[in-house]
């Protein structure tokens, strides 16, 4: 018994093969997108080193600038500069975010002459106490965020921001 392929069957097989290839080529990026988080490698540590020595931190907040190296944003890697207000409360080192909770402006320590022991937001005269608590009657509706802090080899390392636990 001979099993010859007719022209119609050959054309049917060819079109099904080409169609299957085209569907798989279109579906592959979607499948890759769905499983990409599982395949992604974990980055290094969660803490970013700063130039601030832990022994030099006092009870007066000091501005600490630091850089996150090779931050990946979609296809681009770049260095991102950030700031924190760092001070010592007893034996504990506290780091607060400088981002105002009202409109996202940058707050400064002792930025207002009439309130030398508070953070001041120049955008709408917002004020915060030393621990980041917003002063009632000023625009901010919530306290400044707090950074996770770790001392490694005598230097202050900053982690992720979290809601303020001091207020």
mmCIF file of C-alpha atoms in Angstrom:
data_model
loop_
_atom_site.group_PDB
_atom_site.id
_atom_site.type_symbol
_atom_site.label_atom_id
_atom_site.label_comp_id
_atom_site.label_asym_id
_atom_site.label_seq_id
_atom_site.Cartn_x
_atom_site.Cartn_y
_atom_site.Cartn_z
ATOM 1 C CA UNK A 1 0.000 0.000 0.000
ATOM 2 C CA UNK A 2 1.378 3.315 -1.091
ATOM 3 C CA UNK A 3 0.963 6.436 1.080
ATOM 4 C CA UNK A 4 1.541 9.270 -1.300
ATOM 5 C CA UNK A 5 0.918 12.846 -0.242
ATOM 6 C CA UNK A 6 -1.388 14.736 -2.508
ATOM 7 C CA UNK A 7 -0.753 18.326 -3.510
ATOM 8 C CA UNK A 8 -3.658 19.425 -1.347
ATOM 9 C CA UNK A 9 -2.261 17.617 1.733
ATOM 10 C CA UNK A 10 1.229 19.039 1.082
ATOM 11 C CA UNK A 11 -0.145 22.561 0.855
ATOM 12 C CA UNK A 12 -2.204 21.965 4.028
ATOM 13 C CA UNK A 13 0.876 20.704 5.955
ATOM 14 C CA UNK A 14 3.021 23.587 4.721
ATOM 15 C CA UNK A 15 0.474 26.266 5.661
ATOM 16 C CA UNK A 16 -0.078 24.675 9.095
ATOM 17 C CA UNK A 17 3.674 24.572 9.731
ATOM 18 C CA UNK A 18 4.232 28.172 8.678
ATOM 19 C CA UNK A 19 1.154 29.328 10.638
ATOM 20 C CA UNK A 20 2.328 27.443 13.755
ATOM 21 C CA UNK A 21 5.764 29.029 13.465
ATOM 22 C CA UNK A 22 4.260 32.531 13.150
ATOM 23 C CA UNK A 23 1.966 31.991 16.167
ATOM 24 C CA UNK A 24 4.862 30.699 18.295
ATOM 25 C CA UNK A 25 7.049 33.646 17.212
ATOM 26 C CA UNK A 26 4.315 36.073 18.296
ATOM 27 C CA UNK A 27 3.585 34.235 21.564
ATOM 28 C CA UNK A 28 7.212 33.812 22.671
ATOM 29 C CA UNK A 29 7.751 37.448 23.831
ATOM 30 C CA UNK A 30 4.516 37.293 25.826
ATOM 31 C CA UNK A 31 5.572 34.055 27.507
ATOM 32 C CA UNK A 32 9.026 35.502 28.236
ATOM 33 C CA UNK A 33 7.394 38.609 29.747
ATOM 34 C CA UNK A 34 5.210 36.439 31.986
ATOM 35 C CA UNK A 35 8.068 34.328 33.368
ATOM 36 C CA UNK A 36 10.778 37.038 33.387
ATOM 37 C CA UNK A 37 10.453 37.861 37.110
ATOM 38 C CA UNK A 38 11.135 34.223 37.945
ATOM 39 C CA UNK A 39 14.240 34.160 35.740
ATOM 40 C CA UNK A 40 15.642 37.508 36.928
ATOM 41 C CA UNK A 41 18.694 37.284 39.141
ATOM 42 C CA UNK A 42 18.582 38.927 42.543
ATOM 43 C CA UNK A 43 20.629 42.080 42.924
ATOM 44 C CA UNK A 44 23.325 42.461 45.556
ATOM 45 C CA UNK A 45 22.727 43.970 48.969
ATOM 46 C CA UNK A 46 19.815 46.186 49.812
ATOM 47 C CA UNK A 47 21.969 48.786 51.589
ATOM 48 C CA UNK A 48 23.804 51.598 49.804
ATOM 49 C CA UNK A 49 27.080 52.834 51.314
ATOM 50 C CA UNK A 50 27.560 56.512 52.177
ATOM 51 C CA UNK A 51 30.673 58.545 52.964
ATOM 52 C CA UNK A 52 29.315 59.366 56.442
ATOM 53 C CA UNK A 53 31.305 57.803 59.293
ATOM 54 C CA UNK A 54 29.073 56.496 62.062
ATOM 55 C CA UNK A 55 31.349 58.013 64.726
ATOM 56 C CA UNK A 56 30.931 61.501 63.221
ATOM 57 C CA UNK A 57 27.118 61.471 63.460
ATOM 58 C CA UNK A 58 25.817 63.852 66.142
ATOM 59 C CA UNK A 59 22.413 64.797 67.505
ATOM 60 C CA UNK A 60 22.149 67.567 64.906
ATOM 61 C CA UNK A 61 20.817 66.311 61.561
ATOM 62 C CA UNK A 62 23.376 66.475 58.768
ATOM 63 C CA UNK A 63 22.722 66.135 55.056
ATOM 64 C CA UNK A 64 24.253 62.955 53.612
ATOM 65 C CA UNK A 65 24.497 62.595 49.856
ATOM 66 C CA UNK A 66 24.940 59.131 48.395
ATOM 67 C CA UNK A 67 24.846 57.487 44.982
ATOM 68 C CA UNK A 68 23.143 54.305 43.891
ATOM 69 C CA UNK A 69 25.515 52.782 41.326
ATOM 70 C CA UNK A 70 24.236 51.131 38.150
ATOM 71 C CA UNK A 71 20.539 51.481 38.900
ATOM 72 C CA UNK A 72 18.680 49.585 36.224
ATOM 73 C CA UNK A 73 15.667 51.323 34.728
ATOM 74 C CA UNK A 74 14.234 49.286 31.862
ATOM 75 C CA UNK A 75 17.122 49.087 29.388
ATOM 76 C CA UNK A 76 19.341 51.758 30.924
ATOM 77 C CA UNK A 77 21.803 51.630 33.777
ATOM 78 C CA UNK A 78 22.689 54.890 35.457
ATOM 79 C CA UNK A 79 23.979 56.311 38.722
ATOM 80 C CA UNK A 80 21.288 57.985 40.836
ATOM 81 C CA UNK A 81 22.119 60.589 43.493
ATOM 82 C CA UNK A 82 20.006 60.740 46.651
ATOM 83 C CA UNK A 83 20.032 62.576 49.957
ATOM 84 C CA UNK A 84 19.128 61.769 53.552
ATOM 85 C CA UNK A 85 19.096 63.669 56.833
ATOM 86 C CA UNK A 86 21.097 61.630 59.347
ATOM 87 C CA UNK A 87 21.374 62.176 63.107
ATOM 88 C CA UNK A 88 21.912 60.208 66.296
ATOM 89 C CA UNK A 89 19.149 59.591 68.829
ATOM 90 C CA UNK A 90 20.871 58.034 71.841
ATOM 91 C CA UNK A 91 22.900 55.156 70.413
ATOM 92 C CA UNK A 92 20.647 54.738 67.396
ATOM 93 C CA UNK A 93 21.360 56.375 64.025
ATOM 94 C CA UNK A 94 18.280 57.792 62.330
ATOM 95 C CA UNK A 95 18.020 58.671 58.637
ATOM 96 C CA UNK A 96 15.047 60.591 57.260
ATOM 97 C CA UNK A 97 13.999 61.187 53.687
ATOM 98 C CA UNK A 98 14.204 64.826 52.572
ATOM 99 C CA UNK A 99 11.056 64.526 50.452
ATOM 100 C CA UNK A 100 8.140 66.598 51.762
ATOM 101 C CA UNK A 101 4.850 64.692 52.031
ATOM 102 C CA UNK A 102 2.887 67.651 50.683
ATOM 103 C CA UNK A 103 4.210 68.141 47.152
ATOM 104 C CA UNK A 104 7.526 66.288 47.089
ATOM 105 C CA UNK A 105 9.817 69.284 47.551
ATOM 106 C CA UNK A 106 13.117 68.924 49.403
ATOM 107 C CA UNK A 107 13.134 69.874 53.077
ATOM 108 C CA UNK A 108 16.117 71.464 54.825
ATOM 109 C CA UNK A 109 17.171 71.320 58.473
ATOM 110 C CA UNK A 110 16.970 74.765 60.092
ATOM 111 C CA UNK A 111 15.851 76.197 56.752
ATOM 112 C CA UNK A 112 13.580 78.748 58.411
ATOM 113 C CA UNK A 113 15.123 81.383 60.703
ATOM 114 C CA UNK A 114 12.080 81.509 62.982
ATOM 115 C CA UNK A 115 12.181 77.698 63.541
ATOM 116 C CA UNK A 116 15.885 76.730 63.775
ATOM 117 C CA UNK A 117 15.305 73.216 65.179
ATOM 118 C CA UNK A 118 12.884 71.949 62.554
ATOM 119 C CA UNK A 119 12.915 70.787 58.959
ATOM 120 C CA UNK A 120 11.470 73.394 56.619
ATOM 121 C CA UNK A 121 9.907 72.948 53.189
ATOM 122 C CA UNK A 122 10.278 76.148 51.151
ATOM 123 C CA UNK A 123 7.492 75.289 48.689
ATOM 124 C CA UNK A 124 4.571 75.992 51.010
ATOM 125 C CA UNK A 125 6.211 76.706 54.387
ATOM 126 C CA UNK A 126 5.757 73.154 55.623
ATOM 127 C CA UNK A 127 7.538 72.181 58.837
ATOM 128 C CA UNK A 128 8.592 68.946 60.482
ATOM 129 C CA UNK A 129 10.015 68.218 63.911
ATOM 130 C CA UNK A 130 13.437 66.594 64.309
ATOM 131 C CA UNK A 131 11.961 63.082 64.310
ATOM 132 C CA UNK A 132 10.103 63.801 61.057
ATOM 133 C CA UNK A 133 6.668 64.426 62.568
ATOM 134 C CA UNK A 134 4.714 67.027 60.632
ATOM 135 C CA UNK A 135 3.884 70.189 62.570
ATOM 136 C CA UNK A 136 0.136 70.674 62.903
ATOM 137 C CA UNK A 137 -1.242 73.653 60.981
ATOM 138 C CA UNK A 138 1.330 73.402 58.174
ATOM 139 C CA UNK A 139 0.681 71.812 54.767
ATOM 140 C CA UNK A 140 2.275 68.350 55.196
ATOM 141 C CA UNK A 141 -0.306 65.729 56.121
ATOM 142 C CA UNK A 142 2.138 63.024 57.180
ATOM 143 C CA UNK A 143 5.604 62.510 58.655
ATOM 144 C CA UNK A 144 8.820 62.242 56.656
ATOM 145 C CA UNK A 145 9.716 58.719 55.578
ATOM 146 C CA UNK A 146 12.533 56.937 57.330
ATOM 147 C CA UNK A 147 15.423 54.952 55.842
ATOM 148 C CA UNK A 148 16.579 51.587 57.084
ATOM 149 C CA UNK A 149 20.062 52.172 58.555
ATOM 150 C CA UNK A 150 22.949 49.792 59.083
ATOM 151 C CA UNK A 151 26.520 50.527 60.155
ATOM 152 C CA UNK A 152 29.045 48.484 58.182
ATOM 153 C CA UNK A 153 32.789 48.894 58.726
ATOM 154 C CA UNK A 154 32.208 52.168 60.569
ATOM 155 C CA UNK A 155 30.197 53.804 57.765
ATOM 156 C CA UNK A 156 26.476 54.488 57.551
ATOM 157 C CA UNK A 157 24.656 52.405 54.928
ATOM 158 C CA UNK A 158 21.097 53.289 53.920
ATOM 159 C CA UNK A 159 18.393 50.861 52.871
ATOM 160 C CA UNK A 160 14.865 51.256 51.593
ATOM 161 C CA UNK A 161 12.478 53.942 52.760
ATOM 162 C CA UNK A 162 9.714 52.916 55.116
ATOM 163 C CA UNK A 163 6.958 54.704 57.006
ATOM 164 C CA UNK A 164 8.258 56.720 59.940
ATOM 165 C CA UNK A 165 8.376 54.599 63.112
ATOM 166 C CA UNK A 166 9.476 57.456 65.388
ATOM 167 C CA UNK A 167 6.160 59.286 65.555
#
